[in-house]
Short mmCIF file of C-alpha atoms and ligand atoms in Angstrom, two decimals:
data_model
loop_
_atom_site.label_atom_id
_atom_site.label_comp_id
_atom_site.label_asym_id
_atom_site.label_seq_id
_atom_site.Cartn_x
_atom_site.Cartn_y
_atom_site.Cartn_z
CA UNK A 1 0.00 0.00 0.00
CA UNK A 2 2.57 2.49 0.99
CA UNK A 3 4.38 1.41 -2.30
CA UNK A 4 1.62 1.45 -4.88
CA UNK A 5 2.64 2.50 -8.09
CA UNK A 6 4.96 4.75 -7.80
CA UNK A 7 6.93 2.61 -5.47
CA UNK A 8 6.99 -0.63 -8.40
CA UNK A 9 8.10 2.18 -10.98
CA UNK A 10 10.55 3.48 -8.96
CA UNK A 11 12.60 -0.06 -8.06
CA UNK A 12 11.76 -0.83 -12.06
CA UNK A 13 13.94 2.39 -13.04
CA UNK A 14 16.67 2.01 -10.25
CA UNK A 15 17.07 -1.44 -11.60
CA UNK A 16 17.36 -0.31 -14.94
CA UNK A 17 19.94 1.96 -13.71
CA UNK A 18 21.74 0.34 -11.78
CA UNK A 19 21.65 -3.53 -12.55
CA UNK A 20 21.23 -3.54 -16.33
CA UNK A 21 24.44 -2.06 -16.90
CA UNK A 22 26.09 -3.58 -14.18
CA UNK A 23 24.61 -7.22 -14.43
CA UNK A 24 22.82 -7.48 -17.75
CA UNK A 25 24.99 -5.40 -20.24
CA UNK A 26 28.17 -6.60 -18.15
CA UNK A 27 29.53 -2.81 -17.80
CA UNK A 28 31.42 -0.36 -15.64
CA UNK A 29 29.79 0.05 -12.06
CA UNK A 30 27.34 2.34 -11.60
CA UNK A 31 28.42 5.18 -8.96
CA UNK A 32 27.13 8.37 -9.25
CA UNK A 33 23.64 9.02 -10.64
CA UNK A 34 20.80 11.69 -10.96
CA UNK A 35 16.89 11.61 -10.26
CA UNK A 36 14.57 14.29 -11.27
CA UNK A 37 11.50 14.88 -9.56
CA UNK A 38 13.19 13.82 -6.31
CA UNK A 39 10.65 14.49 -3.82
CA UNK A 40 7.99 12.89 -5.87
CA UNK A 41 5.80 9.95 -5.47
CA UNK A 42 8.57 7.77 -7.71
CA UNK A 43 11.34 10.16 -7.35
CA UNK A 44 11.75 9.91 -3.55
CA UNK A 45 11.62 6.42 -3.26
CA UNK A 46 14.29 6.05 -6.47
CA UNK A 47 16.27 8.27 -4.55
CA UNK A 48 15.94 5.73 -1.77
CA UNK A 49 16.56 2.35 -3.58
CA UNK A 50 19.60 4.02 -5.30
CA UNK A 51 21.26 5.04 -1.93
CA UNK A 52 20.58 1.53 -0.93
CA UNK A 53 21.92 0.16 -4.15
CA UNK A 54 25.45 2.00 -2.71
CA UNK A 55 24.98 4.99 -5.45
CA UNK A 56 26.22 8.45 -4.75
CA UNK A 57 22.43 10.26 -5.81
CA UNK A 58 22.15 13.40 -7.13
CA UNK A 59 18.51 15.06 -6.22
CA UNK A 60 17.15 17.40 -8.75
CA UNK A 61 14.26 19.50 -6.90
CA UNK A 62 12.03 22.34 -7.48
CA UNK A 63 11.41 22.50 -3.95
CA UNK A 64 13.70 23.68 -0.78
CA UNK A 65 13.54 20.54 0.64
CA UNK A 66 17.14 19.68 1.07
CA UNK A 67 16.63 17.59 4.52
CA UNK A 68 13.91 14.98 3.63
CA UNK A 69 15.66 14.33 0.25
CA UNK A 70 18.97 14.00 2.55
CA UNK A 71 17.15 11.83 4.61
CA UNK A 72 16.07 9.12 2.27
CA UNK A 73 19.98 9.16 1.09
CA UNK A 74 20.90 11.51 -1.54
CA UNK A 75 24.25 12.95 -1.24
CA UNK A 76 24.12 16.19 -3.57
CA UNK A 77 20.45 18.60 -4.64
CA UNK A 78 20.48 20.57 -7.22
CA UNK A 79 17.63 22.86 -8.67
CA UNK A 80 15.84 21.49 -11.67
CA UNK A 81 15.45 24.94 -12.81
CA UNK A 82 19.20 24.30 -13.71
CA UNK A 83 18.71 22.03 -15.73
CA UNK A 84 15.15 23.37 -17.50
CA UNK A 85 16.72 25.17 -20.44
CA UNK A 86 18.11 23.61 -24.21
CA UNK A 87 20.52 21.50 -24.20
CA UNK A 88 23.86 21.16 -25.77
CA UNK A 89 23.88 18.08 -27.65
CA UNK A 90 26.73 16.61 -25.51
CA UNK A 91 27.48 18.71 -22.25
CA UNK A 92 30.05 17.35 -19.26
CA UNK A 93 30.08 13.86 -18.57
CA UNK A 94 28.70 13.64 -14.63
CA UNK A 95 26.35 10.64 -14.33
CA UNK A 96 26.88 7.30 -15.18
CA UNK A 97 22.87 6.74 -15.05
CA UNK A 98 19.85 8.80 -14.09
CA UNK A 99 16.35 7.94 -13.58
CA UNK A 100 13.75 11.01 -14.83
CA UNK A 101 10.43 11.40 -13.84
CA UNK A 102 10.04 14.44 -15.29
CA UNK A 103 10.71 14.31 -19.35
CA UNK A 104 11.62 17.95 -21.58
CA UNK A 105 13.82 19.83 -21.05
CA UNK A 106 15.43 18.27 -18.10
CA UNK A 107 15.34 14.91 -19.67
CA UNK A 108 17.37 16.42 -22.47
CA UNK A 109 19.63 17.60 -20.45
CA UNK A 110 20.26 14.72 -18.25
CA UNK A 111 20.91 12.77 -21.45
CA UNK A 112 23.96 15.22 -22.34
CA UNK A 113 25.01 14.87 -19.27
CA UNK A 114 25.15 10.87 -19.12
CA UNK A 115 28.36 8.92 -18.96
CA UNK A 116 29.45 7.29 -21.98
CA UNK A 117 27.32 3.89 -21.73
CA UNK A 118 24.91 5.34 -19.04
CA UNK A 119 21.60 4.69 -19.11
CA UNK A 120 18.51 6.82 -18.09
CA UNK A 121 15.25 5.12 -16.93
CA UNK A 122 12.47 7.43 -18.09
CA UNK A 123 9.08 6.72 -16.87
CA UNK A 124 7.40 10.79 -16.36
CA UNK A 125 6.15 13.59 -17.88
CA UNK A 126 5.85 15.78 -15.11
CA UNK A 127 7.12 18.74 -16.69
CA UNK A 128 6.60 17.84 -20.20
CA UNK A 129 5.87 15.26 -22.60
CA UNK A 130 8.19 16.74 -25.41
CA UNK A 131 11.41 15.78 -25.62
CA UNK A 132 13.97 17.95 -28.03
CA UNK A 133 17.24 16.39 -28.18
CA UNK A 134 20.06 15.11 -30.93
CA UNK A 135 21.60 11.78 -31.48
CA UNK A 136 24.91 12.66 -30.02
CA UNK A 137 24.57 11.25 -26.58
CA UNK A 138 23.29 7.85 -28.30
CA UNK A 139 25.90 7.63 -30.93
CA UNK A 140 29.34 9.44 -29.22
CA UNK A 141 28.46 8.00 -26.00
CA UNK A 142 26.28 4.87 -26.17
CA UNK A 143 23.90 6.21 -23.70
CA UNK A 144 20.47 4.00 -23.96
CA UNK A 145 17.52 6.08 -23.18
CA UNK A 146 15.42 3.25 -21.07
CA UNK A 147 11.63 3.53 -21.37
CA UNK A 148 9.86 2.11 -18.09
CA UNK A 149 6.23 1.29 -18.17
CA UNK A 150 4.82 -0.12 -15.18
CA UNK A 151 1.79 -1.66 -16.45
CA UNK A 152 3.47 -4.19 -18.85
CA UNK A 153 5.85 -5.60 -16.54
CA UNK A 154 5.77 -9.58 -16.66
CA UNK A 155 4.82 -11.32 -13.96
CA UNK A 156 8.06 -13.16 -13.85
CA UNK A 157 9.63 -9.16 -12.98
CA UNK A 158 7.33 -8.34 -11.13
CA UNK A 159 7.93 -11.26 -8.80
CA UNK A 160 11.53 -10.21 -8.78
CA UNK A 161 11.43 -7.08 -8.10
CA UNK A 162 9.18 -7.27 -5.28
CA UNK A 163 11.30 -9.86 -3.71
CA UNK A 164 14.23 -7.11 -3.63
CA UNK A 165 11.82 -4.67 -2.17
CA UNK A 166 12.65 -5.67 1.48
CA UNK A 167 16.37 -5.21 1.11
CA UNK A 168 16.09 -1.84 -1.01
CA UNK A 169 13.12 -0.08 0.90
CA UNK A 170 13.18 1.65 4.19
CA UNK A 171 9.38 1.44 5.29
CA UNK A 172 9.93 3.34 8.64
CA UNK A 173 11.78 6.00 7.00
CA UNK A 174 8.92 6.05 4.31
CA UNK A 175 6.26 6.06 6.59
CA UNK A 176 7.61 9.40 8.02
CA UNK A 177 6.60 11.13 4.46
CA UNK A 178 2.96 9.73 4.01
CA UNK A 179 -0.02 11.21 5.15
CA UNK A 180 -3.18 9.31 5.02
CA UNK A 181 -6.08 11.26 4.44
CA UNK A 182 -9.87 11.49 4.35
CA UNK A 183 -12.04 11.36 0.97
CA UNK A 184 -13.18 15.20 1.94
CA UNK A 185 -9.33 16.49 2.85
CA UNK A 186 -8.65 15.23 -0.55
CA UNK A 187 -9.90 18.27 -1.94
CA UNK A 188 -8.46 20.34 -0.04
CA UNK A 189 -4.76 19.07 -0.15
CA UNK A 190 -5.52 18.07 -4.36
CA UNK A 191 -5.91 22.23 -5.11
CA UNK A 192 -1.77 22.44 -2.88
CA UNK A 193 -0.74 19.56 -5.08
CA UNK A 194 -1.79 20.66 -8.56
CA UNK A 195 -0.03 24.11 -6.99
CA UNK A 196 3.12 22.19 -6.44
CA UNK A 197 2.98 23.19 -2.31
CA UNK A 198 2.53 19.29 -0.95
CA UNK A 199 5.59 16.89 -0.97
CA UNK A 200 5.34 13.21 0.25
CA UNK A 201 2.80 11.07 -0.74
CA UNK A 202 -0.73 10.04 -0.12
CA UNK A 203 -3.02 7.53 1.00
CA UNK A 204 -6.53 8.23 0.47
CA UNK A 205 -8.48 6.18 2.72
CA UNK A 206 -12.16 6.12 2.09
CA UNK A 207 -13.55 4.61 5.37
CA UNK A 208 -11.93 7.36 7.51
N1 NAP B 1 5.70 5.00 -16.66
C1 NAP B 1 4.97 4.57 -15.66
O1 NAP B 1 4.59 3.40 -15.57
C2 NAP B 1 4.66 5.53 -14.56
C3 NAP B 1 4.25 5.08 -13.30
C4 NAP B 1 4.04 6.03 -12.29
C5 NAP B 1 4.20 7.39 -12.58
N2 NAP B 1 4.55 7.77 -13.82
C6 NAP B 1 4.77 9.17 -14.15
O2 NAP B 1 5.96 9.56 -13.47
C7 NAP B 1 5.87 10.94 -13.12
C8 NAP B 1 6.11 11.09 -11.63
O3 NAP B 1 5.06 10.45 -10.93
P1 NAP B 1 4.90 10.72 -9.36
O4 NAP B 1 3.85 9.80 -8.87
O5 NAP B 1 6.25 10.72 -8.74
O6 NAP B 1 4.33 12.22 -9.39
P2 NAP B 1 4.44 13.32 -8.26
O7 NAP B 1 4.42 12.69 -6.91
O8 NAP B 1 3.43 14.34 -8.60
O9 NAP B 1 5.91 13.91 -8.45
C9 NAP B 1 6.27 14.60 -9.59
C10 NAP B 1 7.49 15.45 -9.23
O10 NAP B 1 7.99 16.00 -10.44
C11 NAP B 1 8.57 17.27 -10.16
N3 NAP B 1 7.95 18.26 -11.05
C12 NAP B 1 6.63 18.51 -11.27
N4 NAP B 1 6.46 19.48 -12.16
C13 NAP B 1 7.71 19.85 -12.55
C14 NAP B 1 8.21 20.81 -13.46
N5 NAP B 1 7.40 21.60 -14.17
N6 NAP B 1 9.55 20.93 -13.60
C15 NAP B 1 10.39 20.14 -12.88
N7 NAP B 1 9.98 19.21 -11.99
C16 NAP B 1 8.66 19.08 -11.85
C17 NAP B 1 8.30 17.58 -8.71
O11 NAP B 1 9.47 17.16 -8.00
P3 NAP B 1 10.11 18.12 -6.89
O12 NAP B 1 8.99 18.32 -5.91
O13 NAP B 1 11.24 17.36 -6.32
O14 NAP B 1 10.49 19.34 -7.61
C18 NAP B 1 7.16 16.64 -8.35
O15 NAP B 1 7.15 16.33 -6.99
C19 NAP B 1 4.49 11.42 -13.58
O16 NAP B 1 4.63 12.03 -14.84
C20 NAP B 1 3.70 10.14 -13.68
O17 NAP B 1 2.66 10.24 -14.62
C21 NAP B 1 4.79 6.87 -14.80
#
C-alpha cells in the first residue's frame, strides 16, 4: 500500500539503472547518478533504492527541501530549474545513469550529461511530454535512453522485483513522508498539489 505505483516504478527504473548495466549489459559500475523529480511519489523512493543500491544520488528538486531528500539518502540537490533550459547536444560527462520522472527539457539535459554507456530510466512527464534532443549522446556515448512502463511488466519481474523490495526499501523512514487522508481532505490538499505546495505522498483512505 505504501508502495503502490509509484513505489513498483521506482525499483523498475533504479534497476534499470543500476543492474542492467552492471549485471545485464556486463559494464562499468554504476556510482554516481541523478533523479529528477526527487521528492515525488517515484522520485523519492528512487532516490531511496539508489542510496541503498550504494549509489552516490544526485537530487534534482524544485522545492527547498534539502533535509527529507537528505534523509532518504541523496548525497548532492540541485535545482531542476538548472537544468530546464536547451541542451547542448553533448554537455560534461557527470552521471553514469539517471532515472527522470520528469521528461523535456530536463530529460534532455540529463541525457547530455550521461556517462558514456549510461543509461537513463524514463518513466514521467511531469514537466513535459516533449522531448527535443540530438543523437549525439546515443551515438558518441552509447547512452540507452530506457523507457519504463509499469503496467506491462511480466509477472516473472514483477515477482523479482518485489522480492528485492525488502532489502532496497526503508518502510519506517517512508512512513515518516505519508499522510493518510480522508475522501473530503482530498480536496483540499488536491488544489496544494496541482499548486506544487505538498511533498510526500498520499493515502486516500475512504472509510476514515
Ligand atoms: N511509466 C509509468 O509506468 C509511470 C508510473 C508512475 C508514474 N509515472 C509518471 O511519473 C511521473 C512522476 O510520478 P509521481 O507519482 O512521482 O508524481 P508526483 O508525486 O506528482 O511527483 C512529480 C514530481 O515532479 C517534479 N515536477 C513537477 N512538475 C515539474 C516541473 N514543471 N519541472 C520540474 N519538476 C517538476 C516535482 O518534483 P520536486 O517536488 O522534487 O520538484 C514533483 O514532486 C508522472 O509524470 C507520472 O505520470 C509513470
Amino acid at each position: 500500500m505504501m508502495l503502490g505505483t509509484a513505489g513498483m516504478t521506482a525499483i523498475q527504473c533504479a534497476f534499470t539503472t543500476k543492474q542492467t548495466r552492471e549485471v545485464l549489459l556486463l559494464g562499468e559500475k554504476v556510482n554516481d547518478v541523478i533523479v529528477t523529480g526527487a521528492s515525488g511519489g517515484v522520485g523519492s523512493i528512487a532516490v531511496m533504492i539508489l542510496s541503498k543500491m550504494g549509489c552516490n544520488v544526485t537530487a534534482a528538486t524544485t522545492k527547498p527541501n534539502e533535509e527529507y531528500l537528505k534523509s532518504l539518502g541523496a548525497k548532492t540537490i540541485i535545482k531542476s530549474g538548472d537544468l530546464d533550459k536547451e541542451a547542448r547536444p553533448l554537455d560534461k560527462g557527470l552521471y553514469d545513469g539517471a532515472v527522470d520522472t520528469v521528461g523535456g527539457n530536463i530529460l534532455a539535459n540529463i541525457l547530455s550529461h550521461v556517462k558514456p554507456n549510461g543509461i537513463v530510466a524514463a518513466c514521467g512527464n511531469a514537466s513535459s511530454i516533449k522531448l527535443n534532443t540530438t543523437v549525439m549522446p546515443f551515438i558518441i556515448r552509447g547512452v540507452k535512453l530506457w523507457g519504463i512502463d509499469s503496467v506491462s511488466v511480466s509477472i516473472k519481474r514483477r515477482e523479482f522485483l518485489w522480492d528485492e523490495v525488502s532489502k532496497l526499501v526503508d518502510f519506517d523512514l517512508l512512513e515518516k513522508s505519508i499522510k493518510e487522508i480522508s475522501l473530503e481532505q482530498l480536496l483540499v490538499e488536491y488544489s496544494k498539489m496541482l499548486e506544487g505546495k505538498t511533498s510526500g505522498r498520499y493515502i486516500v483512505n475512504v472509510n476514515k
